[in-house]
Amino acid sequence: MKNEMTISRAAFVAGAGAAACALAGCSGGLGGAGGAKTASTADAACVDDNANVTVYAAINLGGADLVRLLKHQNYEWQGENVGYGAVDDAGFFAFTFSKVSDDVDELANSAIPLSESEYEELEPGGGDENVAILLSVGGYTKGERALTGAIGDAAMVQEKCTIDDTSYWLVKALDGHRYVIMADDTEDDGDSAHDIYIYNEAFIRTGYLSGGDQIDIDELWSRLANAS
């Protein structure tokens, strides 16, 4: 299991923007911050019906609570290049960039996986730091079903679009921060995990998902919507 997970996460760091490559050649105000409610590990939305930690948990729980939840769900620390892993290839991995650049290759080369202690220090969803998260969820036969089942709380979803069999959703956390999440709509027998990529606003502004264009989340979503 560990080798499969390592490959998946190495590919994420090297090419997290691969499924969004079309954006570089693609030719809205979508709601701002708001809401004061905070999340708890006791929230039903934190875990899906297949015992996966959800998108809701990933973007609403602070690091210490998130790690506590991961361990409660039997995710174990597998090392910096893997993050936390569980049965059925379920997992949680995060990385950041050490710089901001209009050169996508330079950005990729500056990618740094988070250490175990940094997971515990994370603000919800990475807060204002440029953090990308790979949430791998088991028990689903299609990527779109994985998104639907592992979102945790459908009320967070603001917009949806599909480009070349990849589903993109715009979601808003309880603290008002917004995220673009995506999953390839691959189909299998449900024995393999499906990857859900979670990008916060600061990560989007690095330009990694838009060919080096350092755009904000509204512009990114506009390009996605126009390309769908």
JSON list of C-alpha atoms in Angstrom, two decimals, residues 7-154:
[
{"chain": "A", "resi": 7, "resn": "ILE", "atom": "CA", "xyz": [3.69, 7.13, -6.33]},
{"chain": "A", "resi": 8, "resn": "SER", "atom": "CA", "xyz": [0.35, 8.89, -6.16]},
{"chain": "A", "resi": 9, "resn": "ARG", "atom": "CA", "xyz": [1.66, 11.71, -3.99]},
{"chain": "A", "resi": 10, "resn": "ALA", "atom": "CA", "xyz": [4.94, 12.08, -5.90]},
{"chain": "A", "resi": 11, "resn": "ALA", "atom": "CA", "xyz": [2.87, 12.55, -9.04]},
{"chain": "A", "resi": 12, "resn": "PHE", "atom": "CA", "xyz": [0.78, 15.14, -7.22]},
{"chain": "A", "resi": 13, "resn": "VAL", "atom": "CA", "xyz": [3.80, 17.23, -6.23]},
{"chain": "A", "resi": 14, "resn": "ALA", "atom": "CA", "xyz": [5.34, 16.94, -9.70]},
{"chain": "A", "resi": 15, "resn": "GLY", "atom": "CA", "xyz": [2.17, 17.59, -11.63]},
{"chain": "A", "resi": 16, "resn": "ALA", "atom": "CA", "xyz": [-0.72, 18.73, -9.49]},
{"chain": "A", "resi": 17, "resn": "GLY", "atom": "CA", "xyz": [-1.66, 21.08, -12.31]},
{"chain": "A", "resi": 18, "resn": "ALA", "atom": "CA", "xyz": [-1.67, 18.41, -14.99]},
{"chain": "A", "resi": 19, "resn": "ALA", "atom": "CA", "xyz": [-5.45, 17.97, -15.00]},
{"chain": "A", "resi": 20, "resn": "ALA", "atom": "CA", "xyz": [-5.80, 21.74, -15.08]},
{"chain": "A", "resi": 21, "resn": "CYS", "atom": "CA", "xyz": [-3.25, 22.27, -17.86]},
{"chain": "A", "resi": 22, "resn": "ALA", "atom": "CA", "xyz": [-5.99, 23.32, -20.24]},
{"chain": "A", "resi": 23, "resn": "LEU", "atom": "CA", "xyz": [-6.43, 26.43, -18.13]},
{"chain": "A", "resi": 24, "resn": "ALA", "atom": "CA", "xyz": [-3.17, 27.93, -19.37]},
{"chain": "A", "resi": 25, "resn": "GLY", "atom": "CA", "xyz": [-4.73, 28.35, -22.79]},
{"chain": "A", "resi": 26, "resn": "CYS", "atom": "CA", "xyz": [-8.29, 29.05, -21.69]},
{"chain": "A", "resi": 27, "resn": "SER", "atom": "CA", "xyz": [-9.60, 32.17, -22.58]},
{"chain": "A", "resi": 28, "resn": "GLY", "atom": "CA", "xyz": [-16.87, 36.75, -11.37]},
{"chain": "A", "resi": 29, "resn": "GLY", "atom": "CA", "xyz": [-17.42, 37.69, -8.18]},
{"chain": "A", "resi": 30, "resn": "LEU", "atom": "CA", "xyz": [-18.43, 34.57, -6.36]},
{"chain": "A", "resi": 31, "resn": "GLY", "atom": "CA", "xyz": [-19.20, 35.36, -2.74]},
{"chain": "A", "resi": 32, "resn": "GLY", "atom": "CA", "xyz": [-16.67, 36.44, -0.13]},
{"chain": "A", "resi": 33, "resn": "ALA", "atom": "CA", "xyz": [-15.81, 35.68, 3.42]},
{"chain": "A", "resi": 34, "resn": "GLY", "atom": "CA", "xyz": [-18.53, 35.20, 5.95]},
{"chain": "A", "resi": 35, "resn": "GLY", "atom": "CA", "xyz": [-19.96, 32.95, 8.62]},
{"chain": "A", "resi": 36, "resn": "ALA", "atom": "CA", "xyz": [-18.55, 32.53, 12.09]},
{"chain": "A", "resi": 37, "resn": "LYS", "atom": "CA", "xyz": [-19.40, 28.88, 12.78]},
{"chain": "A", "resi": 38, "resn": "THR", "atom": "CA", "xyz": [-16.47, 26.60, 13.59]},
{"chain": "A", "resi": 39, "resn": "ALA", "atom": "CA", "xyz": [-16.12, 22.89, 12.86]},
{"chain": "A", "resi": 40, "resn": "SER", "atom": "CA", "xyz": [-15.63, 20.08, 15.35]},
{"chain": "A", "resi": 41, "resn": "THR", "atom": "CA", "xyz": [-14.29, 16.56, 14.95]},
{"chain": "A", "resi": 42, "resn": "ALA", "atom": "CA", "xyz": [-17.71, 15.45, 16.22]},
{"chain": "A", "resi": 43, "resn": "ASP", "atom": "CA", "xyz": [-19.44, 16.88, 13.14]},
{"chain": "A", "resi": 44, "resn": "ALA", "atom": "CA", "xyz": [-21.05, 14.11, 11.09]},
{"chain": "A", "resi": 45, "resn": "ALA", "atom": "CA", "xyz": [-19.75, 15.85, 7.96]},
{"chain": "A", "resi": 46, "resn": "CYS", "atom": "CA", "xyz": [-16.12, 15.07, 8.91]},
{"chain": "A", "resi": 47, "resn": "VAL", "atom": "CA", "xyz": [-16.35, 11.39, 7.93]},
{"chain": "A", "resi": 48, "resn": "ASP", "atom": "CA", "xyz": [-18.19, 9.83, 4.99]},
{"chain": "A", "resi": 49, "resn": "ASP", "atom": "CA", "xyz": [-20.09, 6.53, 4.81]},
{"chain": "A", "resi": 50, "resn": "ASN", "atom": "CA", "xyz": [-16.87, 4.71, 3.83]},
{"chain": "A", "resi": 51, "resn": "ALA", "atom": "CA", "xyz": [-14.93, 5.98, 6.88]},
{"chain": "A", "resi": 52, "resn": "ASN", "atom": "CA", "xyz": [-12.92, 8.46, 4.80]},
{"chain": "A", "resi": 53, "resn": "VAL", "atom": "CA", "xyz": [-12.01, 11.85, 6.22]},
{"chain": "A", "resi": 54, "resn": "THR", "atom": "CA", "xyz": [-13.93, 14.36, 4.07]},
{"chain": "A", "resi": 55, "resn": "VAL", "atom": "CA", "xyz": [-13.32, 17.60, 2.21]},
{"chain": "A", "resi": 56, "resn": "TYR", "atom": "CA", "xyz": [-15.39, 19.29, 4.94]},
{"chain": "A", "resi": 57, "resn": "ALA", "atom": "CA", "xyz": [-12.87, 18.16, 7.55]},
{"chain": "A", "resi": 58, "resn": "ALA", "atom": "CA", "xyz": [-9.88, 19.07, 5.39]},
{"chain": "A", "resi": 59, "resn": "ILE", "atom": "CA", "xyz": [-10.93, 22.70, 4.95]},
{"chain": "A", "resi": 60, "resn": "ASN", "atom": "CA", "xyz": [-12.70, 23.38, 8.24]},
{"chain": "A", "resi": 61, "resn": "LEU", "atom": "CA", "xyz": [-10.63, 21.72, 10.96]},
{"chain": "A", "resi": 62, "resn": "GLY", "atom": "CA", "xyz": [-7.46, 23.21, 12.40]},
{"chain": "A", "resi": 63, "resn": "GLY", "atom": "CA", "xyz": [-4.37, 21.04, 12.16]},
{"chain": "A", "resi": 64, "resn": "ALA", "atom": "CA", "xyz": [-4.42, 19.55, 15.66]},
{"chain": "A", "resi": 65, "resn": "ASP", "atom": "CA", "xyz": [-8.08, 18.56, 15.34]},
{"chain": "A", "resi": 66, "resn": "LEU", "atom": "CA", "xyz": [-7.54, 17.27, 11.81]},
{"chain": "A", "resi": 67, "resn": "VAL", "atom": "CA", "xyz": [-4.64, 15.05, 12.86]},
{"chain": "A", "resi": 68, "resn": "ARG", "atom": "CA", "xyz": [-6.68, 13.80, 15.81]},
{"chain": "A", "resi": 69, "resn": "LEU", "atom": "CA", "xyz": [-9.49, 12.86, 13.41]},
{"chain": "A", "resi": 70, "resn": "LEU", "atom": "CA", "xyz": [-7.11, 11.18, 10.96]},
{"chain": "A", "resi": 71, "resn": "LYS", "atom": "CA", "xyz": [-5.66, 9.03, 13.72]},
{"chain": "A", "resi": 72, "resn": "HIS", "atom": "CA", "xyz": [-9.12, 8.21, 15.05]},
{"chain": "A", "resi": 73, "resn": "GLN", "atom": "CA", "xyz": [-10.02, 6.94, 11.56]},
{"chain": "A", "resi": 74, "resn": "ASN", "atom": "CA", "xyz": [-6.88, 4.78, 11.59]},
{"chain": "A", "resi": 75, "resn": "TYR", "atom": "CA", "xyz": [-4.80, 6.93, 9.24]},
{"chain": "A", "resi": 76, "resn": "GLU", "atom": "CA", "xyz": [-1.12, 6.54, 10.08]},
{"chain": "A", "resi": 77, "resn": "TRP", "atom": "CA", "xyz": [1.84, 8.81, 9.37]},
{"chain": "A", "resi": 78, "resn": "GLN", "atom": "CA", "xyz": [3.79, 7.37, 6.42]},
{"chain": "A", "resi": 79, "resn": "GLY", "atom": "CA", "xyz": [6.51, 10.02, 6.01]},
{"chain": "A", "resi": 80, "resn": "GLU", "atom": "CA", "xyz": [6.68, 13.46, 4.42]},
{"chain": "A", "resi": 81, "resn": "ASN", "atom": "CA", "xyz": [6.44, 12.23, 0.83]},
{"chain": "A", "resi": 82, "resn": "VAL", "atom": "CA", "xyz": [3.28, 10.27, 1.61]},
{"chain": "A", "resi": 83, "resn": "GLY", "atom": "CA", "xyz": [1.51, 12.02, 4.48]},
{"chain": "A", "resi": 84, "resn": "TYR", "atom": "CA", "xyz": [-1.17, 10.05, 6.32]},
{"chain": "A", "resi": 85, "resn": "GLY", "atom": "CA", "xyz": [-2.43, 6.74, 4.93]},
{"chain": "A", "resi": 86, "resn": "ALA", "atom": "CA", "xyz": [-5.17, 4.26, 5.79]},
{"chain": "A", "resi": 87, "resn": "VAL", "atom": "CA", "xyz": [-6.68, 1.08, 4.36]},
{"chain": "A", "resi": 88, "resn": "ASP", "atom": "CA", "xyz": [-7.90, 0.93, 0.74]},
{"chain": "A", "resi": 89, "resn": "ASP", "atom": "CA", "xyz": [-5.26, 3.52, -0.21]},
{"chain": "A", "resi": 90, "resn": "ALA", "atom": "CA", "xyz": [-7.19, 6.28, 1.55]},
{"chain": "A", "resi": 91, "resn": "GLY", "atom": "CA", "xyz": [-4.86, 9.11, 2.46]},
{"chain": "A", "resi": 92, "resn": "PHE", "atom": "CA", "xyz": [-4.22, 12.76, 3.24]},
{"chain": "A", "resi": 93, "resn": "PHE", "atom": "CA", "xyz": [-1.18, 14.58, 1.84]},
{"chain": "A", "resi": 94, "resn": "ALA", "atom": "CA", "xyz": [-0.27, 18.28, 1.72]},
{"chain": "A", "resi": 95, "resn": "PHE", "atom": "CA", "xyz": [2.53, 20.41, 0.30]},
{"chain": "A", "resi": 96, "resn": "THR", "atom": "CA", "xyz": [3.45, 24.04, -0.18]},
{"chain": "A", "resi": 97, "resn": "PHE", "atom": "CA", "xyz": [5.71, 26.10, -2.45]},
{"chain": "A", "resi": 98, "resn": "SER", "atom": "CA", "xyz": [8.73, 27.88, -0.98]},
{"chain": "A", "resi": 99, "resn": "LYS", "atom": "CA", "xyz": [8.40, 30.70, -3.51]},
{"chain": "A", "resi": 100, "resn": "VAL", "atom": "CA", "xyz": [5.99, 32.40, -5.91]},
{"chain": "A", "resi": 101, "resn": "SER", "atom": "CA", "xyz": [7.01, 32.46, -9.56]},
{"chain": "A", "resi": 102, "resn": "ASP", "atom": "CA", "xyz": [5.52, 32.87, -13.03]},
{"chain": "A", "resi": 103, "resn": "ASP", "atom": "CA", "xyz": [7.58, 29.83, -14.09]},
{"chain": "A", "resi": 104, "resn": "VAL", "atom": "CA", "xyz": [5.56, 26.67, -13.41]},
{"chain": "A", "resi": 105, "resn": "ASP", "atom": "CA", "xyz": [8.66, 24.44, -13.49]},
{"chain": "A", "resi": 106, "resn": "GLU", "atom": "CA", "xyz": [10.39, 26.67, -10.96]},
{"chain": "A", "resi": 107, "resn": "LEU", "atom": "CA", "xyz": [7.33, 26.44, -8.75]},
{"chain": "A", "resi": 108, "resn": "ALA", "atom": "CA", "xyz": [7.21, 22.66, -9.02]},
{"chain": "A", "resi": 109, "resn": "ASN", "atom": "CA", "xyz": [10.87, 22.43, -8.09]},
{"chain": "A", "resi": 110, "resn": "SER", "atom": "CA", "xyz": [10.20, 24.49, -4.97]},
{"chain": "A", "resi": 111, "resn": "ALA", "atom": "CA", "xyz": [7.45, 22.14, -3.72]},
{"chain": "A", "resi": 112, "resn": "ILE", "atom": "CA", "xyz": [7.92, 21.09, -0.10]},
{"chain": "A", "resi": 113, "resn": "PRO", "atom": "CA", "xyz": [5.80, 18.34, 1.51]},
{"chain": "A", "resi": 114, "resn": "LEU", "atom": "CA", "xyz": [4.65, 19.23, 5.01]},
{"chain": "A", "resi": 115, "resn": "SER", "atom": "CA", "xyz": [6.37, 17.60, 7.96]},
{"chain": "A", "resi": 116, "resn": "GLU", "atom": "CA", "xyz": [4.39, 15.72, 10.58]},
{"chain": "A", "resi": 117, "resn": "SER", "atom": "CA", "xyz": [4.53, 18.66, 13.01]},
{"chain": "A", "resi": 118, "resn": "GLU", "atom": "CA", "xyz": [3.41, 21.09, 10.28]},
{"chain": "A", "resi": 119, "resn": "TYR", "atom": "CA", "xyz": [0.20, 19.13, 9.78]},
{"chain": "A", "resi": 120, "resn": "GLU", "atom": "CA", "xyz": [-0.66, 19.81, 13.40]},
{"chain": "A", "resi": 121, "resn": "GLU", "atom": "CA", "xyz": [0.06, 23.53, 12.96]},
{"chain": "A", "resi": 122, "resn": "LEU", "atom": "CA", "xyz": [-2.07, 23.99, 9.84]},
{"chain": "A", "resi": 123, "resn": "GLU", "atom": "CA", "xyz": [-4.82, 26.56, 9.79]},
{"chain": "A", "resi": 124, "resn": "PRO", "atom": "CA", "xyz": [-8.06, 25.10, 8.34]},
{"chain": "A", "resi": 125, "resn": "GLY", "atom": "CA", "xyz": [-7.44, 24.31, 4.68]},
{"chain": "A", "resi": 126, "resn": "GLY", "atom": "CA", "xyz": [-4.00, 25.88, 4.95]},
{"chain": "A", "resi": 127, "resn": "GLY", "atom": "CA", "xyz": [-5.48, 29.29, 5.82]},
{"chain": "A", "resi": 128, "resn": "ASP", "atom": "CA", "xyz": [-3.66, 32.07, 3.97]},
{"chain": "A", "resi": 129, "resn": "GLU", "atom": "CA", "xyz": [-0.60, 29.90, 3.24]},
{"chain": "A", "resi": 130, "resn": "ASN", "atom": "CA", "xyz": [-0.24, 28.40, -0.25]},
{"chain": "A", "resi": 131, "resn": "VAL", "atom": "CA", "xyz": [-1.15, 24.82, 0.56]},
{"chain": "A", "resi": 132, "resn": "ALA", "atom": "CA", "xyz": [-2.48, 22.10, -1.74]},
{"chain": "A", "resi": 133, "resn": "ILE", "atom": "CA", "xyz": [-4.09, 18.96, -0.35]},
{"chain": "A", "resi": 134, "resn": "LEU", "atom": "CA", "xyz": [-4.54, 15.54, -1.89]},
{"chain": "A", "resi": 135, "resn": "LEU", "atom": "CA", "xyz": [-7.40, 13.66, -0.25]},
{"chain": "A", "resi": 136, "resn": "SER", "atom": "CA", "xyz": [-7.61, 10.04, -1.39]},
{"chain": "A", "resi": 137, "resn": "VAL", "atom": "CA", "xyz": [-10.92, 8.33, -0.60]},
{"chain": "A", "resi": 138, "resn": "GLY", "atom": "CA", "xyz": [-11.88, 4.67, -0.89]},
{"chain": "A", "resi": 139, "resn": "GLY", "atom": "CA", "xyz": [-15.13, 2.86, -1.53]},
{"chain": "A", "resi": 140, "resn": "TYR", "atom": "CA", "xyz": [-16.31, 4.70, -4.65]},
{"chain": "A", "resi": 141, "resn": "THR", "atom": "CA", "xyz": [-16.56, 3.41, -8.21]},
{"chain": "A", "resi": 142, "resn": "LYS", "atom": "CA", "xyz": [-16.30, 6.79, -9.97]},
{"chain": "A", "resi": 143, "resn": "GLY", "atom": "CA", "xyz": [-14.46, 10.02, -9.29]},
{"chain": "A", "resi": 144, "resn": "GLU", "atom": "CA", "xyz": [-17.62, 12.12, -9.40]},
{"chain": "A", "resi": 145, "resn": "ARG", "atom": "CA", "xyz": [-19.28, 9.82, -6.87]},
{"chain": "A", "resi": 146, "resn": "ALA", "atom": "CA", "xyz": [-16.21, 10.20, -4.66]},
{"chain": "A", "resi": 147, "resn": "LEU", "atom": "CA", "xyz": [-16.62, 13.97, -4.77]},
{"chain": "A", "resi": 148, "resn": "THR", "atom": "CA", "xyz": [-20.31, 13.73, -3.97]},
{"chain": "A", "resi": 149, "resn": "GLY", "atom": "CA", "xyz": [-19.84, 11.22, -1.16]},
{"chain": "A", "resi": 150, "resn": "ALA", "atom": "CA", "xyz": [-16.71, 12.68, 0.41]},
{"chain": "A", "resi": 151, "resn": "ILE", "atom": "CA", "xyz": [-17.62, 16.36, 0.26]},
{"chain": "A", "resi": 152, "resn": "GLY", "atom": "CA", "xyz": [-19.10, 16.02, 3.75]},
{"chain": "A", "resi": 153, "resn": "ASP", "atom": "CA", "xyz": [-21.51, 18.94, 3.45]},
{"chain": "A", "resi": 154, "resn": "ALA", "atom": "CA", "xyz": [-23.09, 19.66, 0.06]}
]
